[in-house]
Amino acid sequence: MTNTPQSTDAAGKAGLVVSAHSADFVWRAAGTIAAHVAQGYRMKVVCLSFGERGESAKLWRKGPQMTESTVKAARREEAQRAADILGTEIEFFDLGDYPLRVNDEALFRLVDVYRDLQPSFVLSHSEKDPYNFDHPLAMHVAQEARIIAQAEGHRPGEKIIGAPAVFAFEPHQTEQCEWMPNTFIDITEVWERKRAAIECMAGQEHLWDYYTRVALQRGVQAKRNIGITATRDIKYAEGLMRLTPTVTGVLA
Amino acid sequence: MTNTPQSTDAAGKAGLVVSAHSADFVWRAAGTIAAHVAQGYRMKVVCLSFGERGESAKLWRKGPQMTESTVKAARREEAQRAADILGTEIEFFDLGDYPLRVNDEALFRLVDVYRDLQPSFVLSHSEKDPYNFDHPLAMHVAQEARIIAQAEGHRPGEKIIGAPAVFAFEPHQTEQCEWMPNTFIDITEVWERKRAAIECMAGQEHLWDYYTRVALQRGVQAKRNIGITATRDIKYAEGLMRLTPTVTGVLA
Amino acid sequence: MTNTPQSTDAAGKAGLVVSAHSADFVWRAAGTIAAHVAQGYRMKVVCLSFGERGESAKLWRKGPQMTESTVKAARREEAQRAADILGTEIEFFDLGDYPLRVNDEALFRLVDVYRDLQPSFVLSHSEKDPYNFDHPLAMHVAQEARIIAQAEGHRPGEKIIGAPAVFAFEPHQTEQCEWMPNTFIDITEVWERKRAAIECMAGQEHLWDYYTRVALQRGVQAKRNIGITATRDIKYAEGLMRLTPTVTGVLA
Amino acid sequence: MTNTPQSTDAAGKAGLVVSAHSADFVWRAAGTIAAHVAQGYRMKVVCLSFGERGESAKLWRKGPQMTESTVKAARREEAQRAADILGTEIEFFDLGDYPLRVNDEALFRLVDVYRDLQPSFVLSHSEKDPYNFDHPLAMHVAQEARIIAQAEGHRPGEKIIGAPAVFAFEPHQTEQCEWMPNTFIDITEVWERKRAAIECMAGQEHLWDYYTRVALQRGVQAKRNIGITATRDIKYAEGLMRLTPTVTGVLA
Amino acid sequence: MTNTPQSTDAAGKAGLVVSAHSADFVWRAAGTIAAHVAQGYRMKVVCLSFGERGESAKLWRKGPQMTESTVKAARREEAQRAADILGTEIEFFDLGDYPLRVNDEALFRLVDVYRDLQPSFVLSHSEKDPYNFDHPLAMHVAQEARIIAQAEGHRPGEKIIGAPAVFAFEPHQTEQCEWMPNTFIDITEVWERKRAAIECMAGQEHLWDYYTRVALQRGVQAKRNIGITATRDIKYAEGLMRLTPTVTGVLA
Amino acid sequence: MTNTPQSTDAAGKAGLVVSAHSADFVWRAAGTIAAHVAQGYRMKVVCLSFGERGESAKLWRKGPQMTESTVKAARREEAQRAADILGTEIEFFDLGDYPLRVNDEALFRLVDVYRDLQPSFVLSHSEKDPYNFDHPLAMHVAQEARIIAQAEGHRPGEKIIGAPAVFAFEPHQTEQCEWMPNTFIDITEVWERKRAAIECMAGQEHLWDYYTRVALQRGVQAKRNIGITATRDIKYAEGLMRLTPTVTGVLA
């Protein structure tokens, strides 16, 4: 692959994923997570909420015995299993959804995660999403916490972080969200793992094939963007929108 | 540098620079050129014009003995010397400037350059420049030729090209050109070479310090974008705007 | 009119208007309201505030006997009369203005309105307005409440809503607000009603002719956009900016 | 479908499709074409070129016996068969591709098509496409011819056209083209016809499944945009970007 | 007026207006022209075409005796009378319209106008106009000629120009043209003159009241933008979009 | 300078600067402040925070004896000295930083400043800044307070303000902030004063030369934008982005 930076040594490297609801990281970033785990990265997912109100329709339809508490438990269990399959850590902030609200206490908890993890990149939602206002808020918080984690005056004496690259993963209706994939990750080798994680999401089975098709389309596009003369085959890919500049010594 | 793709083997690799006028490649891309030459890339600059009418004010002021022919010769000699210092090939299309006009014959000549060179990236001007309409045209032609060079039906039997990454180098007044540096190249180690190339441009001495300051500012910004905790020092940099997606296996 | 969807049966159909201040819905959407009432829609206006501080200059100038309470009462009475003329329901949230602040309690009250009304479309302000920060907030809340009203987990058991189309009505200085009318409503037949509603706004008489001219200009533009060969005459129109996609079986 | 304008009488109605290369109309608009044919519209496709150089790689690889002439004949035959399946007229301008060049003679020929057809809408490519410069040119020409066809002073005495709505159909990599689907057409009932037309394109078999997945994804999105409470099922859809305003009497 | 630069001495000052068709400068810039004439500026209008094909519908409808030649003569006479009323010079390039085409000979003729006039500002159309492709072309040419007129190598020895400010005057449907008035000119004192110039345009009487209302609306907006506490009254105004930066010593 | 509005009488005129952290106004607006003070304006800076956590790294590194209180005192002293050198008033709101949070009490305090000062212009940060979320918030608050200060119903009886022009001063990485300098202020004559103010910022010495280079680059650009034929020399300048329209009687 002509455009691939080769990380020959990922020792000590880490990546963070900030997910508004407990299933978002699976549809949108499971391949990227698994691919980095396979290269030795420590990966961590923070779920700001369980998506218990807005993204659990199928669970609620089970009947009146369902409560916010039982729905949250079911969602937590699904997300934990997916994380285990992908090999990533996962932490639940349980802040509520529809609407998600993030106070400064939660913000500082996320700062702590950054400082502990020292990630070289962070993934979260698109900055605009007219279908879901929790998503842009998650990205906003992910960036605000990143900035605070860089500040020496926040809990002086702690080890600050560098400048982890910020990426927005793929929203459901990309064009309405003004999201553009300027980065494609080849996830062909970890595809089975992503599909297995997807299948943990019993409550949203209607999305399984949707996101399988997304991976196939992004695979075709990734291949197009390295040129048909490239020998490497890419079948499945994830698209990401990089928001921060790249600093490099070689272009391609 | 945390975000650097490491090209361990540049054997057979090449890069193309499409410059509207004969000095543009120096101010805007000399560091990138020199850095890739240093890594073993074959680099080639195509100058669509000499900038004899629009960018040679100082030469014209030498007096009535100056003609288009003498100005062009002086501009050619300056550009050739700069290219030699940088270690890049250079080819002059001599299409005229203010206004630059590119017919299909010239377009196909550029296609031939692509097919011969087989570059993995191409650099040209910003897609908008209200101060200079030759600049966006050069970028347009650089992209159109790239697309044609990919087509099997253009001179069937010739070796087509892959999908070289497209970058816009820095214009004079970046914000008016809607240009944003999403990529920084560390040129600290080749800075002396860039400054030497700049000093070949006797006719535009007022720009020497301007572009030295540009390199210093971009250096500060590049450092900021890898984080103050990074150990690597960057003093001089060039900013580039990548227009085509990156395909990669690792994010940062 | 070539581009008109014909609603042959509006039985049970409804539309919602979310107005930051108590007069906004008149200047910007009275024609659309009246036109839909005439077709049998149930229409409802929610006024988040009375505009008592920021849009009642003329009332305040009456002298020191004016208090927030008397100004609000006067504004309420004007808005109620306009609503009666237009044939729309109206509800006042009385949240205050300059600045408008919307807490979650008010947000959920608006969710209740959505679920009760089951509208097929909602109108509110432009998403940007540098002259008035209450306006974009009203639109933000209108959209956030719409999303929550769709969530099965919000007050499980209640009837959720579908996907009402979202429109931004015309702000005072359209271009500064990055607002574009991609939809024109012919209000020629209900114009007299709109003008009568406008004349209820005794406190803002300077705007009567301004918005009459707006209606005439939009009428000319609407006619231009169906083509001069169209037989239908349009004298008055309102422009709207549709934010959500249209799903249709026929284009035009 | 809540947002559907119902055209009860399509008698005399027509639609135009301007396709840069001879297969574009199939991938991007075959469903829309078939759906309108089914409702009684006269549909016409204009292919500006055969795509003989840039989009016929598989044909060229058949061997040295292939010439521009044989490739064009093969492409013409495929497009004609697809048009027949869809029930649309088709006309070939044979202007060449990679690069497509349109002189004023060809422009006026397209004006004649407009005036003869008197379409109520026109479909063409996205206004930007960094992967293919022929595409935006086709859209530019489609719009320029539309404007000239409206001018009474162009061939005075001829019947001018009204203001056909302009739509951009879906490009290959939507986000890179700054294309957004603000209109979805339900093509479920004509899907088999579209797939049959697609299968005429023997030279681009790698795209068959790609565009089948596109239709499925757009189907899911269309359903989302009418709301999950809507009773109508949509399985396949096409996305379009409407560029001209809608003039209507009812919103949704 | 708080934001007004006071030109205490306009001696030797000049302004240029580049109009695609012979009436455009009247609707869109007559007030600005008259206001500067009143302050002693030399003003000059260049009409690239007469608008004989696209903007003379009423003339063509007079019957079969009308020819391109008679229509052009009528349009020329109207424009000349308007120019006389406004006190501006006017020059007709007669390049044809719908479509307007500008070759390099015409471009250089416009360069000559710049160098002769030495304007401190230039006005032309919006850079985008989906309703009229001649308009953006006129602006493009106005800017390209401006750049060439600055080049010492274009006809060396001639007096080059400085950097005249570039403004786009108001298009017919502003929002569709992505045009924003960042500059308002108070034309109250010269309004009668503008109206008189407008009434020269016998062939487009339907636009007289339209552009009178435009002037009234822009007047209200201009007043709003200096604040209601300002003592100066503005009844009529023109909106302009400044494209080039302001260089100043005082902000407001 | 051709584009300069000449304020012949600044008696009673004033300007406001809203700075997120206590040093921002120096790097970004000290020249503009000093230039207006020199012309007789009353200038006032409001520092919303001291930047004690996010912009005082060097102070924190002095050792464990540093506390938030000592850091704030040091920052206050630096800012006060810079203000004294520039001749501007300064007021500290001490709201905290990283993250800055502004409640309605602080908002109304800023409204009071507007009403007391009656400024003809206000300067604050860019509306977007991915490197620093306190900056856009400061601009938001600056604009919201401006709107409230215009409302007669806010503390009725107080003197409301007019419509002060709003400018965004230069952020650190301009292009990433979507900031464009549409206004250049010549600060050549007050440069020494700005440099002296800069040198008060002992804690951020690494920025001294950075912002000196910024001033030189903007000087070159300002000169370019008045044209090389202009006689006036500009060596140092500041770039500003004007957000509100200009109302004027003469263009240039």
mmCIF file of C-alpha atoms in Angstrom, chain D residues 48-195:
data_model
loop_
_atom_site.group_PDB
_atom_site.id
_atom_site.type_symbol
_atom_site.label_atom_id
_atom_site.label_comp_id
_atom_site.label_asym_id
_atom_site.label_seq_id
_atom_site.Cartn_x
_atom_site.Cartn_y
_atom_site.Cartn_z
ATOM 1 C CA LEU D 48 -21.851 13.507 -24.370
ATOM 2 C CA SER D 49 -19.228 10.822 -24.983
ATOM 3 C CA PHE D 50 -18.910 7.051 -25.000
ATOM 4 C CA GLY D 51 -16.296 7.035 -22.251
ATOM 5 C CA GLU D 52 -14.109 5.196 -24.721
ATOM 6 C CA ARG D 53 -10.787 6.288 -23.328
ATOM 7 C CA GLY D 54 -11.388 6.687 -19.619
ATOM 8 C CA GLU D 55 -14.010 4.169 -18.675
ATOM 9 C CA SER D 56 -13.412 1.179 -20.885
ATOM 10 C CA ALA D 57 -10.329 -0.402 -19.357
ATOM 11 C CA LYS D 58 -11.703 -3.905 -19.641
ATOM 12 C CA LEU D 59 -12.438 -3.483 -23.340
ATOM 13 C CA TRP D 60 -8.971 -2.172 -24.096
ATOM 14 C CA ARG D 61 -7.434 -5.150 -22.352
ATOM 15 C CA LYS D 62 -9.006 -7.473 -24.907
ATOM 16 C CA GLY D 63 -5.936 -6.891 -27.028
ATOM 17 C CA PRO D 64 -4.360 -4.849 -29.788
ATOM 18 C CA GLN D 65 -7.271 -5.411 -32.155
ATOM 19 C CA MET D 66 -9.273 -2.943 -30.082
ATOM 20 C CA THR D 67 -9.411 0.543 -31.573
ATOM 21 C CA GLU D 68 -11.206 3.689 -30.505
ATOM 22 C CA SER D 69 -13.805 2.825 -33.082
ATOM 23 C CA THR D 70 -14.478 -0.710 -31.847
ATOM 24 C CA VAL D 71 -14.527 0.415 -28.228
ATOM 25 C CA LYS D 72 -17.014 3.149 -29.012
ATOM 26 C CA ALA D 73 -19.263 0.719 -30.876
ATOM 27 C CA ALA D 74 -19.252 -1.679 -27.945
ATOM 28 C CA ARG D 75 -20.037 1.099 -25.484
ATOM 29 C CA ARG D 76 -22.827 2.437 -27.686
ATOM 30 C CA GLU D 77 -24.440 -0.967 -27.940
ATOM 31 C CA GLU D 78 -24.360 -1.461 -24.151
ATOM 32 C CA ALA D 79 -25.894 1.943 -23.504
ATOM 33 C CA GLN D 80 -28.586 1.475 -26.124
ATOM 34 C CA ARG D 81 -29.635 -1.845 -24.586
ATOM 35 C CA ALA D 82 -29.789 -0.310 -21.125
ATOM 36 C CA ALA D 83 -31.883 2.569 -22.448
ATOM 37 C CA ASP D 84 -34.262 0.128 -24.091
ATOM 38 C CA ILE D 85 -34.708 -1.759 -20.851
ATOM 39 C CA LEU D 86 -35.454 1.462 -19.002
ATOM 40 C CA GLY D 87 -37.779 2.753 -21.671
ATOM 41 C CA THR D 88 -35.882 5.957 -22.321
ATOM 42 C CA GLU D 89 -34.763 7.645 -25.515
ATOM 43 C CA ILE D 90 -31.012 8.074 -25.879
ATOM 44 C CA GLU D 91 -28.856 10.276 -28.083
ATOM 45 C CA PHE D 92 -25.077 10.163 -28.471
ATOM 46 C CA PHE D 93 -23.086 13.362 -29.051
ATOM 47 C CA ASP D 94 -19.742 11.534 -29.411
ATOM 48 C CA LEU D 95 -17.619 14.447 -28.193
ATOM 49 C CA GLY D 96 -14.703 12.390 -26.872
ATOM 50 C CA ASP D 97 -13.582 11.865 -23.263
ATOM 51 C CA TYR D 98 -10.554 12.201 -21.009
ATOM 52 C CA PRO D 99 -10.780 15.033 -21.698
ATOM 53 C CA LEU D 100 -14.340 15.833 -22.723
ATOM 54 C CA ARG D 101 -14.447 19.102 -24.648
ATOM 55 C CA VAL D 102 -17.739 20.842 -25.494
ATOM 56 C CA ASN D 103 -17.742 23.583 -28.103
ATOM 57 C CA ASP D 104 -20.620 25.988 -28.761
ATOM 58 C CA GLU D 105 -21.968 23.863 -31.587
ATOM 59 C CA ALA D 106 -22.473 20.964 -29.172
ATOM 60 C CA LEU D 107 -23.886 23.367 -26.593
ATOM 61 C CA PHE D 108 -26.511 24.615 -29.028
ATOM 62 C CA ARG D 109 -27.350 21.027 -30.008
ATOM 63 C CA LEU D 110 -28.169 20.420 -26.358
ATOM 64 C CA VAL D 111 -30.266 23.594 -26.328
ATOM 65 C CA ASP D 112 -32.256 22.086 -29.198
ATOM 66 C CA VAL D 113 -32.845 18.955 -27.138
ATOM 67 C CA TYR D 114 -34.205 21.053 -24.272
ATOM 68 C CA ARG D 115 -36.556 22.951 -26.529
ATOM 69 C CA ASP D 116 -37.813 19.837 -28.230
ATOM 70 C CA LEU D 117 -38.258 17.875 -25.014
ATOM 71 C CA GLN D 118 -39.563 20.677 -22.750
ATOM 72 C CA PRO D 119 -38.482 18.778 -19.619
ATOM 73 C CA SER D 120 -39.759 19.592 -16.136
ATOM 74 C CA PHE D 121 -36.456 18.402 -14.680
ATOM 75 C CA VAL D 122 -32.885 17.674 -15.735
ATOM 76 C CA LEU D 123 -30.350 15.329 -14.121
ATOM 77 C CA SER D 124 -26.603 15.469 -14.522
ATOM 78 C CA HIS D 125 -23.367 15.021 -12.556
ATOM 79 C CA SER D 126 -22.144 16.643 -9.366
ATOM 80 C CA GLU D 127 -20.658 20.115 -9.780
ATOM 81 C CA LYS D 128 -17.351 18.940 -8.340
ATOM 82 C CA ASP D 129 -15.570 15.626 -8.905
ATOM 83 C CA PRO D 130 -11.827 15.481 -8.273
ATOM 84 C CA TYR D 131 -11.695 11.989 -9.758
ATOM 85 C CA ASN D 132 -13.208 12.921 -13.093
ATOM 86 C CA PHE D 133 -13.190 16.346 -14.699
ATOM 87 C CA ASP D 134 -15.566 15.317 -17.481
ATOM 88 C CA HIS D 135 -18.369 15.006 -14.925
ATOM 89 C CA PRO D 136 -18.517 18.599 -13.666
ATOM 90 C CA LEU D 137 -18.169 19.819 -17.239
ATOM 91 C CA ALA D 138 -21.242 17.815 -18.228
ATOM 92 C CA MET D 139 -23.239 19.438 -15.433
ATOM 93 C CA HIS D 140 -21.941 22.862 -16.385
ATOM 94 C CA VAL D 141 -23.029 22.360 -19.968
ATOM 95 C CA ALA D 142 -26.393 20.967 -18.875
ATOM 96 C CA GLN D 143 -27.020 24.142 -16.923
ATOM 97 C CA GLU D 144 -25.656 26.527 -19.529
ATOM 98 C CA ALA D 145 -27.816 24.968 -22.243
ATOM 99 C CA ARG D 146 -30.825 25.219 -19.935
ATOM 100 C CA ILE D 147 -30.263 28.946 -19.496
ATOM 101 C CA ILE D 148 -29.871 29.537 -23.221
ATOM 102 C CA ALA D 149 -32.977 27.484 -23.962
ATOM 103 C CA GLN D 150 -34.888 29.960 -21.763
ATOM 104 C CA ALA D 151 -33.723 32.984 -23.779
ATOM 105 C CA GLU D 152 -36.230 34.412 -26.239
ATOM 106 C CA GLY D 153 -33.398 35.898 -28.266
ATOM 107 C CA HIS D 154 -31.828 32.521 -29.014
ATOM 108 C CA ARG D 155 -33.398 31.515 -32.325
ATOM 109 C CA PRO D 156 -36.347 33.870 -31.872
ATOM 110 C CA GLY D 157 -39.678 32.312 -32.664
ATOM 111 C CA GLU D 158 -38.871 28.906 -31.243
ATOM 112 C CA LYS D 159 -40.760 27.810 -28.150
ATOM 113 C CA ILE D 160 -38.615 28.564 -25.121
ATOM 114 C CA ILE D 161 -38.532 26.330 -22.064
ATOM 115 C CA GLY D 162 -39.709 27.047 -18.513
ATOM 116 C CA ALA D 163 -37.495 26.406 -15.497
ATOM 117 C CA PRO D 164 -36.819 22.681 -15.278
ATOM 118 C CA ALA D 165 -35.578 21.656 -11.836
ATOM 119 C CA VAL D 166 -31.876 20.709 -11.795
ATOM 120 C CA PHE D 167 -30.618 17.652 -9.919
ATOM 121 C CA ALA D 168 -27.122 16.202 -9.512
ATOM 122 C CA PHE D 169 -27.136 12.418 -9.386
ATOM 123 C CA GLU D 170 -24.812 10.418 -7.168
ATOM 124 C CA PRO D 171 -21.066 10.415 -7.907
ATOM 125 C CA HIS D 172 -18.769 7.525 -7.067
ATOM 126 C CA GLN D 173 -17.205 9.021 -3.947
ATOM 127 C CA THR D 174 -19.876 11.353 -2.726
ATOM 128 C CA GLU D 175 -18.115 13.163 0.091
ATOM 129 C CA GLN D 176 -15.034 14.041 -1.972
ATOM 130 C CA CYS D 177 -17.415 15.611 -4.489
ATOM 131 C CA GLU D 178 -19.201 17.759 -1.885
ATOM 132 C CA TRP D 179 -22.412 16.124 -3.022
ATOM 133 C CA MET D 180 -25.325 15.698 -0.602
ATOM 134 C CA PRO D 181 -28.566 13.792 -1.230
ATOM 135 C CA ASN D 182 -31.319 16.241 -0.328
ATOM 136 C CA THR D 183 -33.811 14.177 -2.331
ATOM 137 C CA PHE D 184 -34.448 10.442 -2.240
ATOM 138 C CA ILE D 185 -36.406 8.614 -4.943
ATOM 139 C CA ASP D 186 -38.018 5.347 -3.970
ATOM 140 C CA ILE D 187 -37.022 2.896 -6.736
ATOM 141 C CA THR D 188 -38.117 -0.318 -5.055
ATOM 142 C CA GLU D 189 -40.742 -1.110 -7.674
ATOM 143 C CA VAL D 190 -38.374 -0.549 -10.597
ATOM 144 C CA TRP D 191 -35.288 -2.066 -9.033
ATOM 145 C CA GLU D 192 -35.273 -5.181 -11.199
ATOM 146 C CA ARG D 193 -35.244 -2.948 -14.240
ATOM 147 C CA LYS D 194 -32.291 -0.973 -12.935
ATOM 148 C CA ARG D 195 -30.353 -4.114 -12.135
#
